[in-house]
PDB file of C-alpha atoms in Angstrom:
ATOM      1  CA  MET N  80      -8.588   8.594  -3.067  1.00 69.00           C
ATOM      2  CA  TYR N  81      -8.465  12.041  -5.061  1.00 70.00           C
ATOM      3  CA  VAL N  82      -8.136  13.483  -1.775  1.00 76.00           C
ATOM      4  CA  SER N  83      -4.751  11.512  -1.066  1.00 78.00           C
ATOM      5  CA  ALA N  84      -3.630  12.166  -4.343  1.00 77.00           C
ATOM      6  CA  SER N  85      -3.656  15.820  -3.743  1.00 77.00           C
ATOM      7  CA  LEU N  86      -1.034  15.375  -0.908  1.00 79.00           C
ATOM      8  CA  ALA N  87       2.623  15.461  -1.246  1.00 77.00           C
ATOM      9  CA  PHE N  88       3.330  11.240  -1.524  1.00 85.00           C
ATOM     10  CA  ASP N  89       5.443  10.339  -3.960  1.00 88.00           C
ATOM     11  CA  TRP N  90       3.438   7.043  -4.708  1.00 90.00           C
ATOM     12  CA  CYS N  91       0.129   5.770  -3.328  1.00 92.00           C
ATOM     13  CA  PHE N  92       0.224   1.729  -2.872  1.00 93.00           C
ATOM     14  CA  ILE N  93      -3.187   0.205  -4.183  1.00 93.00           C
ATOM     15  CA  ASP N  94      -4.378  -3.124  -2.738  1.00 94.00           C
ATOM     16  CA  ALA N  95      -6.312  -5.045  -5.500  1.00 95.00           C
ATOM     17  CA  GLU N  96      -4.885  -8.632  -3.448  1.00 95.00           C
ATOM     18  CA  HIS N  97      -7.310  -8.045  -0.272  1.00 94.00           C
ATOM     19  CA  THR N  98      -9.865  -5.357  -1.765  1.00 91.00           C
ATOM     20  CA  PRO N  99     -13.046  -6.930  -3.920  1.00 91.00           C
ATOM     21  CA  MET N 100     -12.614  -4.362  -6.884  1.00 94.00           C
ATOM     22  CA  GLY N 101     -12.832  -5.584 -10.452  1.00 94.00           C
ATOM     23  CA  PRO N 102     -10.593  -4.038 -13.554  1.00 95.00           C
ATOM     24  CA  GLU N 103     -13.036  -0.692 -14.054  1.00 96.00           C
ATOM     25  CA  LEU N 104     -12.700   0.303 -10.745  1.00 96.00           C
ATOM     26  CA  LEU N 105      -9.042  -0.149 -10.372  1.00 96.00           C
ATOM     27  CA  ALA N 106      -8.621   1.570 -13.819  1.00 95.00           C
ATOM     28  CA  GLU N 107     -10.744   4.356 -12.390  1.00 95.00           C
ATOM     29  CA  LEU N 108      -8.529   4.634  -8.927  1.00 95.00           C
ATOM     30  CA  ILE N 109      -5.395   4.582 -10.909  1.00 95.00           C
ATOM     31  CA  LYS N 110      -6.324   7.646 -13.339  1.00 94.00           C
ATOM     32  CA  THR N 111      -7.559   9.228 -10.310  1.00 93.00           C
ATOM     33  CA  ILE N 112      -4.688   9.440  -8.823  1.00 93.00           C
ATOM     34  CA  ASN N 113      -2.625  10.330 -11.920  1.00 91.00           C
ATOM     35  CA  TYR N 114      -4.966  13.259 -12.793  1.00 90.00           C
ATOM     36  CA  TYR N 115      -5.435  14.641  -9.200  1.00 89.00           C
ATOM     37  CA  SER N 116      -1.617  14.407  -8.693  1.00 89.00           C
ATOM     38  CA  GLU N 117      -0.930  15.920 -11.772  1.00 86.00           C
ATOM     39  CA  GLY N 118       1.568  13.031 -12.470  1.00 87.00           C
ATOM     40  CA  ALA N 119       3.371  13.580  -9.436  1.00 90.00           C
ATOM     41  CA  MET N 120       2.479  10.807  -7.359  1.00 91.00           C
ATOM     42  CA  ALA N 121       2.988   7.239  -9.046  1.00 93.00           C
ATOM     43  CA  PRO N 122       0.085   4.280  -8.370  1.00 95.00           C
ATOM     44  CA  VAL N 123       1.579   0.880  -7.635  1.00 97.00           C
ATOM     45  CA  VAL N 124      -0.823  -1.705  -7.714  1.00 97.00           C
ATOM     46  CA  ARG N 125      -0.701  -5.184  -5.695  1.00 97.00           C
ATOM     47  CA  LEU N 126      -2.612  -7.385  -8.396  1.00 98.00           C
ATOM     48  CA  PRO N 127      -4.748 -10.303  -6.850  1.00 96.00           C
ATOM     49  CA  THR N 128      -2.900 -13.022  -9.307  1.00 96.00           C
ATOM     50  CA  HIS N 129       0.320 -13.393 -11.672  1.00 97.00           C
ATOM     51  CA  GLY N 130      -2.405 -13.610 -14.054  1.00 95.00           C
ATOM     52  CA  HIS N 131      -1.693 -11.723 -17.589  1.00 93.00           C
ATOM     53  CA  GLU N 132      -4.944  -9.731 -18.306  1.00 96.00           C
ATOM     54  CA  TRP N 133      -4.499  -7.957 -14.334  1.00 97.00           C
ATOM     55  CA  ILE N 134      -1.105  -7.307 -15.504  1.00 97.00           C
ATOM     56  CA  THR N 135      -2.228  -5.795 -18.509  1.00 96.00           C
ATOM     57  CA  TRP N 136      -5.130  -4.057 -17.042  1.00 96.00           C
ATOM     58  CA  ALA N 137      -3.302  -1.743 -14.622  1.00 97.00           C
ATOM     59  CA  LEU N 138       0.023  -1.343 -16.746  1.00 97.00           C
ATOM     60  CA  ASP N 139      -2.770  -0.083 -19.917  1.00 95.00           C
ATOM     61  CA  ALA N 140      -4.785   2.221 -16.993  1.00 95.00           C
ATOM     62  CA  GLY N 141      -1.186   4.236 -16.362  1.00 94.00           C
ATOM     63  CA  ALA N 142       0.160   2.124 -13.018  1.00 96.00           C
ATOM     64  CA  ALA N 143       3.488   2.962 -12.543  1.00 96.00           C
ATOM     65  CA  GLY N 144       4.468  -0.281 -11.034  1.00 97.00           C
ATOM     66  CA  ILE N 145       3.132  -3.351 -10.195  1.00 98.00           C
ATOM     67  CA  ILE N 146       3.550  -5.913  -7.038  1.00 98.00           C
ATOM     68  CA  LEU N 147       3.502  -9.512  -7.645  1.00 98.00           C
ATOM     69  CA  PRO N 148       2.300 -11.428  -4.234  1.00 97.00           C
ATOM     70  CA  HIS N 149       3.148 -14.695  -3.574  1.00 97.00           C
ATOM     71  CA  THR N 150       6.103 -15.159  -5.763  1.00 98.00           C
ATOM     72  CA  GLY N 151       7.236 -18.265  -4.840  1.00 97.00           C
ATOM     73  CA  THR N 152      10.087 -19.281  -8.149  1.00 98.00           C
ATOM     74  CA  ALA N 153      11.976 -17.690 -10.803  1.00 98.00           C
ATOM     75  CA  GLU N 154      10.017 -19.093 -13.397  1.00 98.00           C
ATOM     76  CA  GLN N 155       6.797 -16.954 -11.951  1.00 98.00           C
ATOM     77  CA  ALA N 156       9.108 -13.978 -11.840  1.00 98.00           C
ATOM     78  CA  ARG N 157      10.292 -14.384 -15.665  1.00 98.00           C
ATOM     79  CA  LYS N 158       6.838 -14.875 -16.660  1.00 97.00           C
ATOM     80  CA  VAL N 159       5.375 -11.544 -15.407  1.00 98.00           C
ATOM     81  CA  VAL N 160       8.581  -9.777 -16.459  1.00 97.00           C
ATOM     82  CA  ASN N 161       7.532 -11.047 -20.199  1.00 97.00           C
ATOM     83  CA  ALA N 162       4.031  -9.897 -19.646  1.00 97.00           C
ATOM     84  CA  ALA N 163       4.912  -6.413 -18.369  1.00 97.00           C
ATOM     85  CA  ARG N 164       7.555  -5.484 -21.111  1.00 96.00           C
ATOM     86  CA  PHE N 165       7.385  -4.278 -24.415  1.00 94.00           C
ATOM     87  CA  ALA N 166       9.670  -6.149 -27.076  1.00 95.00           C
ATOM     88  CA  PRO N 167      12.226  -6.701 -27.010  1.00 94.00           C
ATOM     89  CA  GLN N 168      12.880  -7.054 -23.107  1.00 93.00           C
ATOM     90  CA  GLY N 169       8.954  -8.933 -23.138  1.00 94.00           C
ATOM     91  CA  ASP N 170       6.071  -9.625 -25.295  1.00 95.00           C
ATOM     92  CA  ARG N 171       3.381  -7.403 -23.857  1.00 95.00           C
ATOM     93  CA  SER N 172       0.991  -6.357 -26.345  1.00 93.00           C
ATOM     94  CA  PHE N 173       0.620  -2.787 -27.466  1.00 91.00           C
ATOM     95  CA  PRO N 174      -2.304  -0.654 -25.774  1.00 89.00           C
ATOM     96  CA  PRO N 175      -4.195   1.253 -28.629  1.00 86.00           C
ATOM     97  CA  PHE N 176      -6.468   3.568 -25.843  1.00 85.00           C
ATOM     98  CA  ALA N 177      -3.682   4.158 -23.426  1.00 84.00           C
ATOM     99  CA  GLN N 178      -2.807   7.353 -24.937  1.00 81.00           C
ATOM    100  CA  THR N 179      -4.221  10.212 -27.458  1.00 82.00           C
ATOM    101  CA  TYR N 180      -2.312   9.942 -30.765  1.00 80.00           C
ATOM    102  CA  GLY N 181      -0.413  13.532 -31.130  1.00 77.00           C
ATOM    103  CA  TYR N 182      -1.234  14.951 -27.656  1.00 77.00           C
ATOM    104  CA  THR N 183      -0.258  12.368 -24.773  1.00 78.00           C
ATOM    105  CA  ASP N 184       2.012  10.474 -27.140  1.00 79.00           C
ATOM    106  CA  ASN N 185       5.091  13.207 -26.659  1.00 82.00           C
ATOM    107  CA  THR N 186       8.008  11.769 -25.863  1.00 83.00           C
ATOM    108  CA  PRO N 187      12.100  12.731 -24.926  1.00 86.00           C
ATOM    109  CA  GLU N 188      14.321  12.588 -28.177  1.00 86.00           C
ATOM    110  CA  GLY N 189      15.644   9.386 -29.528  1.00 85.00           C
ATOM    111  CA  GLU N 190      13.380   7.643 -27.273  1.00 87.00           C
ATOM    112  CA  SER N 191       9.789   5.753 -28.466  1.00 88.00           C
ATOM    113  CA  LEU N 192       6.577   5.230 -26.477  1.00 87.00           C
ATOM    114  CA  LEU N 193       7.215   1.550 -25.612  1.00 91.00           C
ATOM    115  CA  ASP N 194      10.944   2.687 -24.251  1.00 91.00           C
ATOM    116  CA  MET N 195       9.567   4.960 -22.112  1.00 90.00           C
ATOM    117  CA  TRP N 196       6.931   2.734 -20.655  1.00 92.00           C
ATOM    118  CA  ASN N 197       9.510   0.107 -20.475  1.00 93.00           C
ATOM    119  CA  ASN N 198      11.855   1.970 -18.729  1.00 92.00           C
ATOM    120  CA  ASN N 199       9.068   3.703 -16.380  1.00 92.00           C
ATOM    121  CA  THR N 200       7.361   0.522 -14.987  1.00 95.00           C
ATOM    122  CA  ALA N 201       8.343  -1.201 -11.651  1.00 97.00           C
ATOM    123  CA  ILE N 202       8.020  -4.905 -11.483  1.00 98.00           C
ATOM    124  CA  ILE N 203       7.955  -5.559  -7.824  1.00 98.00           C
ATOM    125  CA  MET N 204       8.242  -9.220  -6.620  1.00 98.00           C
ATOM    126  CA  GLN N 205       6.519  -9.917  -3.225  1.00 98.00           C
ATOM    127  CA  ILE N 206       8.316 -12.946  -1.294  1.00 98.00           C
ATOM    128  CA  GLU N 207       6.322 -14.513   1.374  1.00 97.00           C
ATOM    129  CA  SER N 208       6.570 -18.528   1.705  1.00 97.00           C
ATOM    130  CA  THR N 209       9.133 -20.823   2.752  1.00 97.00           C
ATOM    131  CA  GLU N 210       9.298 -21.679  -1.130  1.00 98.00           C
ATOM    132  CA  GLY N 211      10.119 -17.984  -1.715  1.00 98.00           C
ATOM    133  CA  VAL N 212      12.851 -17.626   0.755  1.00 98.00           C
ATOM    134  CA  GLN N 213      14.821 -20.889  -0.525  1.00 98.00           C
ATOM    135  CA  ASN N 214      14.616 -19.234  -3.915  1.00 98.00           C
ATOM    136  CA  ALA N 215      14.967 -15.582  -3.271  1.00 98.00           C
ATOM    137  CA  GLU N 216      18.652 -15.322  -4.745  1.00 97.00           C
ATOM    138  CA  GLU N 217      17.530 -16.738  -7.974  1.00 98.00           C
ATOM    139  CA  ILE N 218      14.181 -14.813  -8.195  1.00 98.00           C
ATOM    140  CA  CYS N 219      16.162 -11.338  -7.460  1.00 98.00           C
ATOM    141  CA  ALA N 220      18.429 -11.972 -10.077  1.00 98.00           C
ATOM    142  CA  VAL N 221      15.958 -12.295 -12.779  1.00 98.00           C
ATOM    143  CA  SER N 222      16.304  -9.419 -15.499  1.00 96.00           C
ATOM    144  CA  GLY N 223      13.670  -6.979 -15.629  1.00 96.00           C
ATOM    145  CA  VAL N 224      12.427  -7.392 -11.476  1.00 97.00           C
ATOM    146  CA  ASP N 225      12.929  -3.900 -10.428  1.00 97.00           C
ATOM    147  CA  ALA N 226      12.311  -4.136  -6.347  1.00 97.00           C
ATOM    148  CA  ILE N 227      11.385  -7.057  -3.849  1.00 98.00           C
ATOM    149  CA  MET N 228       8.643  -6.958  -1.036  1.00 97.00           C
ATOM    150  CA  ILE N 229       8.527  -9.362   1.689  1.00 96.00           C
ATOM    151  CA  GLY N 230       5.153 -10.436   3.003  1.00 95.00           C
ATOM    152  CA  THR N 231       5.750 -10.820   6.575  1.00 94.00           C
ATOM    153  CA  GLY N 232       2.552 -12.036   7.547  1.00 95.00           C
ATOM    154  CA  ASP N 233       2.499 -14.302   5.296  1.00 96.00           C
ATOM    155  CA  LEU N 234       5.653 -15.771   5.501  1.00 97.00           C
ATOM    156  CA  ARG N 235       5.297 -16.247   9.081  1.00 97.00           C
ATOM    157  CA  LEU N 236       2.255 -18.368   8.567  1.00 96.00           C
ATOM    158  CA  SER N 237       4.010 -20.345   6.028  1.00 97.00           C
ATOM    159  CA  MET N 238       6.571 -21.075   8.103  1.00 97.00           C
ATOM    160  CA  ARG N 239       4.016 -22.433  10.821  1.00 97.00           C
ATOM    161  CA  LEU N 240       4.900 -19.366  13.608  1.00 96.00           C
ATOM    162  CA  PRO N 241       2.505 -17.462  15.518  1.00 95.00           C
ATOM    163  CA  PHE N 242       0.525 -14.833  13.232  1.00 94.00           C
ATOM    164  CA  GLY N 243       2.524 -11.129  13.295  1.00 92.00           C
ATOM    165  CA  PHE N 244       4.150  -8.988  11.205  1.00 90.00           C
ATOM    166  CA  ASP N 245       7.692  -9.082  12.445  1.00 90.00           C
ATOM    167  CA  GLY N 246       9.369 -11.325  15.147  1.00 91.00           C
ATOM    168  CA  ALA N 247      12.642 -12.690  16.997  1.00 93.00           C
ATOM    169  CA  GLU N 248      12.432 -16.150  16.310  1.00 96.00           C
ATOM    170  CA  SER N 249      15.735 -17.384  14.282  1.00 96.00           C
ATOM    171  CA  GLU N 250      14.173 -19.366  11.705  1.00 97.00           C
ATOM    172  CA  TYR N 251      12.505 -16.207  11.178  1.00 96.00           C
ATOM    173  CA  THR N 252      15.012 -13.373  11.085  1.00 96.00           C
ATOM    174  CA  SER N 253      17.199 -15.762   9.233  1.00 97.00           C
ATOM    175  CA  ALA N 254      14.640 -15.875   6.460  1.00 97.00           C
ATOM    176  CA  MET N 255      13.924 -12.502   6.386  1.00 96.00           C
ATOM    177  CA  ALA N 256      17.924 -11.666   6.094  1.00 96.00           C
ATOM    178  CA  THR N 257      17.902 -14.216   3.427  1.00 97.00           C
ATOM    179  CA  ILE N 258      15.868 -12.298   1.094  1.00 97.00           C
ATOM    180  CA  GLU N 259      17.325  -8.904   2.061  1.00 97.00           C
ATOM    181  CA  GLN N 260      20.680 -10.020   1.591  1.00 97.00           C
ATOM    182  CA  ALA N 261      19.647 -11.182  -2.058  1.00 97.00           C
ATOM    183  CA  ALA N 262      17.966  -8.158  -3.130  1.00 97.00           C
ATOM    184  CA  LYS N 263      20.771  -6.062  -2.150  1.00 96.00           C
ATOM    185  CA  LYS N 264      23.515  -8.333  -4.219  1.00 97.00           C
ATOM    186  CA  ASN N 265      21.397  -7.730  -7.083  1.00 97.00           C
ATOM    187  CA  GLU N 266      20.704  -4.340  -6.425  1.00 96.00           C
ATOM    188  CA  LEU N 267      17.189  -4.286  -6.050  1.00 97.00           C
ATOM    189  CA  PRO N 268      15.296  -1.851  -3.434  1.00 96.00           C
ATOM    190  CA  LEU N 269      13.513  -3.359  -0.589  1.00 97.00           C
ATOM    191  CA  MET N 270       9.816  -2.223  -0.526  1.00 95.00           C
ATOM    192  CA  GLY N 271       7.673  -2.524   3.111  1.00 93.00           C
ATOM    193  CA  PHE N 272       5.116  -1.016   5.425  1.00 90.00           C
ATOM    194  CA  ALA N 273       6.611   1.094   8.243  1.00 90.00           C
ATOM    195  CA  PHE N 274       4.062   3.065  10.239  1.00 89.00           C
ATOM    196  CA  GLY N 275       5.941   5.378  12.806  1.00 88.00           C
ATOM    197  CA  THR N 276       8.756   7.143  13.379  1.00 92.00           C
ATOM    198  CA  ALA N 277      10.561   3.867  14.933  1.00 92.00           C
ATOM    199  CA  ALA N 278       9.353   1.680  11.964  1.00 90.00           C
ATOM    200  CA  VAL N 279      10.720   4.109   9.665  1.00 92.00           C
ATOM    201  CA  ASP N 280      14.254   4.190  11.304  1.00 92.00           C
ATOM    202  CA  ALA N 281      14.333   0.257  11.541  1.00 91.00           C
ATOM    203  CA  LYS N 282      13.686  -0.167   7.777  1.00 92.00           C
ATOM    204  CA  LEU N 283      15.956   2.707   6.551  1.00 92.00           C
ATOM    205  CA  LYS N 284      18.963   1.073   8.765  1.00 91.00           C
ATOM    206  CA  ARG N 285      18.112  -2.064   6.967  1.00 91.00           C
ATOM    207  CA  GLY N 286      18.312  -0.689   3.485  1.00 89.00           C
ATOM    208  CA  TYR N 287      14.805  -0.494   2.601  1.00 93.00           C
ATOM    209  CA  GLN N 288      14.220   2.474   0.067  1.00 92.00           C
ATOM    210  CA  CYS N 289      10.546   2.274  -0.534  1.00 91.00           C
ATOM    211  CA  LEU N 290       8.444   2.880   2.390  1.00 92.00           C
ATOM    212  CA  MET N 291       4.601   2.795   3.118  1.00 88.00           C
ATOM    213  CA  VAL N 292       4.091   5.243   5.941  1.00 86.00           C
ATOM    214  CA  SER N 293       0.293   5.920   6.058  1.00 84.00           C
ATOM    215  CA  SER N 294      -2.325   4.519   4.641  1.00 83.00           C
ATOM    216  CA  ASP N 295      -6.393   5.313   4.263  1.00 80.00           C
ATOM    217  CA  MET N 296      -7.905   2.671   6.594  1.00 79.00           C
ATOM    218  CA  ILE N 297      -5.581   3.781   9.739  1.00 78.00           C
ATOM    219  CA  ALA N 298      -6.374   7.446   8.921  1.00 77.00           C
ATOM    220  CA  LEU N 299     -10.103   6.884   9.106  1.00 79.00           C
ATOM    221  CA  ILE N 300      -9.572   4.372  12.234  1.00 83.00           C
ATOM    222  CA  THR N 301      -7.252   7.083  14.052  1.00 81.00           C
ATOM    223  CA  GLY N 302      -8.982  10.067  12.398  1.00 80.00           C
ATOM    224  CA  GLN N 303     -12.738   9.112  13.291  1.00 84.00           C
ATOM    225  CA  SER N 304     -11.885   7.395  16.537  1.00 85.00           C
ATOM    226  CA  SER N 305     -10.435  10.554  17.984  1.00 83.00           C
ATOM    227  CA  GLY N 306     -13.129  12.661  16.596  1.00 84.00           C
ATOM    228  CA  LEU N 307     -15.703   9.762  18.685  1.00 85.00           C
ATOM    229  CA  ASP N 308     -13.100   9.967  21.844  1.00 85.00           C
ATOM    230  CA  ALA N 309     -13.313  13.500  22.038  1.00 86.00           C
ATOM    231  CA  GLY N 310     -16.918  13.997  21.454  1.00 86.00           C
ATOM    232  CA  ARG N 311     -17.813  11.261  24.221  1.00 85.00           C
ATOM    233  CA  THR N 312     -15.337  13.122  26.616  1.00 85.00           C
ATOM    234  CA  ALA N 313     -17.200  16.415  26.154  1.00 85.00           C
ATOM    235  CA  VAL N 314     -20.566  15.090  26.319  1.00 84.00           C
ATOM    236  CA  ILE N 315     -19.680  13.195  29.717  1.00 83.00           C
ATOM    237  CA  GLY N 316     -18.046  16.419  30.855  1.00 80.00           C
ATOM    238  CA  SER N 317     -21.080  18.485  30.059  1.00 77.00           C
ATOM    239  CA  LYS N 318     -23.579  15.832  31.955  1.00 72.00           C
ATOM    240  CA  LYS N 319     -21.601  15.961  34.777  1.00 71.00           C
ATOM    241  CA  ILE N 320     -21.264  19.753  34.788  1.00 67.00           C
ATOM    242  CA  ASP N 321     -25.058  19.456  34.298  1.00 67.00           C
ATOM    243  CA  ASN N 322     -25.530  16.737  37.265  1.00 69.00           C
ATOM    244  CA  GLU N 323     -23.278  19.312  39.787  1.00 65.00           C
ATOM    245  CA  LEU N 324     -26.027  22.078  38.610  1.00 62.00           C
ATOM    246  CA  LYS N 325     -28.830  20.079  39.464  1.00 64.00           C
ATOM    247  CA  THR N 326     -27.033  19.047  42.710  1.00 65.00           C
ATOM    248  CA  VAL N 327     -26.359  22.600  43.925  1.00 57.00           C
ATOM    249  CA  THR N 328     -29.931  24.104  42.616  1.00 59.00           C
ATOM    250  CA  ASN N 329     -31.795  21.005  44.523  1.00 61.00           C
ATOM    251  CA  ALA N 330     -29.718  22.254  47.606  1.00 56.00           C
ATOM    252  CA  GLU N 331     -30.249  25.602  47.283  1.00 56.00           C
ATOM    253  CA  VAL N 332     -34.208  25.067  47.131  1.00 51.00           C
ATOM    254  CA  ALA N 333     -33.725  22.806  50.111  1.00 55.00           C
ATOM    255  CA  ASP N 334     -32.301  25.774  52.050  1.00 58.00           C
ATOM    256  CA  GLU N 335     -34.714  28.291  51.072  1.00 54.00           C
ATOM    257  CA  THR N 336     -37.474  26.008  52.027  1.00 54.00           C
ATOM    258  CA  VAL N 337     -36.033  25.674  55.530  1.00 49.00           C
ATOM    259  CA  ALA N 338     -35.522  29.462  56.236  1.00 52.00           C
ATOM    260  CA  VAL N 339     -39.336  29.682  54.752  1.00 46.00           C
ATOM    261  CA  LYS N 340     -40.347  27.191  57.393  1.00 52.00           C
ATOM    262  CA  ALA N 341     -38.473  28.909  60.262  1.00 53.00           C
ATOM    263  CA  VAL N 342     -40.003  32.244  59.137  1.00 52.00           C
ATOM    264  CA  ILE N 343     -43.358  31.019  59.663  1.00 51.00           C
TER     265      ILE N 343
END
């Protein structure tokens, strides 16, 4: 994680929903990103549940944003905002161990520490079901929601369509348009995955502003498979050359044997 944090990405997506991690590891990952990027990379966490405790653990550790998967109603969104914002915007409890008093709690003139946290924490709702599509307008209109992410794979499953991360079915494209238009109407940025230039271009044309353009898993797969392929190619090539040399040597030995017999 510290290697990624030293790169020039604007933000880092930590998936706590599909990764078996506890709050201690999550807090360490968030702190690692903040420390090694020197605050230049914002850690954004997709939480495993809408539970108050996970919201608190992530934000108290220093997450710049939280993504709430499987958001299907405006009421769910309101409860998240309430748990993630300090009064008067919400009911988040003050974290006594999130700063060092007199050292890391400095704020611009006229702003309190709570103002800084409220104004610099992104709350992102992930819509990925038929229920969420039906309630997209209401979800996006909830005060305190900062962005929208669409879980395309789960959305397709919810619609009983063949699994995939995109599709051309009319009902699917209509559902996507409903969510995207609701976000735009409420001036909320759209977030999504975009691996490769073509995917980035397509997302930008549809108004997406927060893009995940790489991942540690993909980097490991492509990097290690590339090394493996290169190594195997070199080994096979070396064996081929070795076999060719053996063939030539055997032929030369055979020629010399014939010559010796001829002399005798």
